[in-house]
Amino acid sequence: MTQVHLLISGFVQGVGYREFVRSKARKLGLTGWVRNLSDNRVEVLAQGQENSLKKLISICEKGPFLADVKNIAIEWQKPQQVFDSFEKKSTA
């Protein structure tokens, strides 16, 4: 198992982006979380198989219908903790 940390910028809040990511991540069998940041970015921490994580990154680049993704900062990491599911968290 590996982990990826994403910081997504653009028009990504108020358009269902977190629910979109949660739904797609669960379908890919990933665990972790997604949350809005106070600076209007969305943060994702996802764990699972590398090929599934790469698929999630591609999905995040497009986003839901109303989103306009400008940039994704991607950091591959070793998991520090293990998650049981993929959740939508409160704004940080």
XYZ file of C-alpha atoms in Angstrom:
92
model
C 0.000 0.000 0.000
C 1.107 3.523 -0.750
C -0.259 6.990 -0.048
C -0.667 10.213 -1.979
C -1.317 13.714 -0.642
C -3.009 16.153 -3.033
C -3.575 19.893 -2.795
C -6.059 20.921 -5.466
C -6.526 24.548 -6.463
C -8.914 26.347 -8.766
C -12.691 26.628 -8.538
C -13.092 23.505 -6.393
C -15.269 24.551 -3.442
C -19.047 24.845 -3.524
C -19.314 22.560 -6.563
C -19.611 19.123 -4.913
C -15.902 18.395 -5.285
C -15.463 16.607 -1.943
C -18.445 14.314 -2.478
C -17.239 13.648 -6.036
C -13.782 12.623 -4.748
C -15.209 10.506 -1.926
C -17.480 8.611 -4.314
C -14.724 7.963 -6.865
C -12.172 6.970 -4.206
C -14.559 4.452 -2.680
C -15.277 2.928 -6.096
C -11.511 2.538 -6.580
C -11.188 0.788 -3.203
C -9.132 3.592 -1.659
C -9.135 4.812 1.937
C -8.336 8.222 3.422
C -10.126 11.560 3.419
C -10.939 14.774 1.543
C -11.536 18.241 3.018
C -11.817 21.893 2.069
C -9.068 24.269 3.183
C -9.699 27.836 4.315
C -7.601 29.117 1.359
C -10.173 27.693 -1.139
C -8.129 24.596 -2.014
C -9.201 20.985 -1.482
C -6.877 18.545 0.300
C -6.918 14.785 -0.303
C -5.039 12.039 1.527
C -5.605 8.688 -0.156
C -4.190 5.211 0.411
C -4.272 2.078 -1.684
C -2.701 0.464 -4.713
C -0.542 2.794 -6.808
C -2.506 2.236 -10.027
C -5.788 3.119 -8.254
C -4.193 6.238 -6.752
C -3.023 7.315 -10.216
C -6.600 6.865 -11.491
C -7.854 9.047 -8.633
C -5.330 11.760 -9.531
C -6.613 11.751 -13.126
C -10.192 11.985 -11.865
C -9.243 14.883 -9.553
C -7.649 16.746 -12.480
C -11.056 16.877 -14.161
C -13.298 17.183 -11.104
C -17.097 17.341 -11.166
C -19.034 19.195 -13.851
C -18.904 22.704 -12.324
C -15.310 22.544 -11.065
C -12.379 24.282 -12.754
C -9.167 22.643 -11.554
C -6.100 24.823 -12.107
C -3.365 22.834 -10.336
C -2.744 19.716 -8.267
C 0.310 19.443 -6.022
C 1.103 15.732 -5.702
C 3.247 14.223 -2.942
C 3.760 10.463 -2.727
C 4.250 9.311 0.862
C 4.638 6.268 3.083
C 1.489 5.835 5.174
C 1.843 7.013 8.786
C -1.566 5.635 9.759
C -4.065 3.299 8.129
C -7.661 4.329 7.382
C -10.690 2.018 7.292
C -12.710 3.979 4.734
C -12.701 7.159 2.652
C -14.386 10.081 4.393
C -15.338 13.694 3.794
C -13.906 15.848 6.595
C -14.783 19.312 7.861
C -12.973 22.399 6.556
C -9.491 22.892 8.000
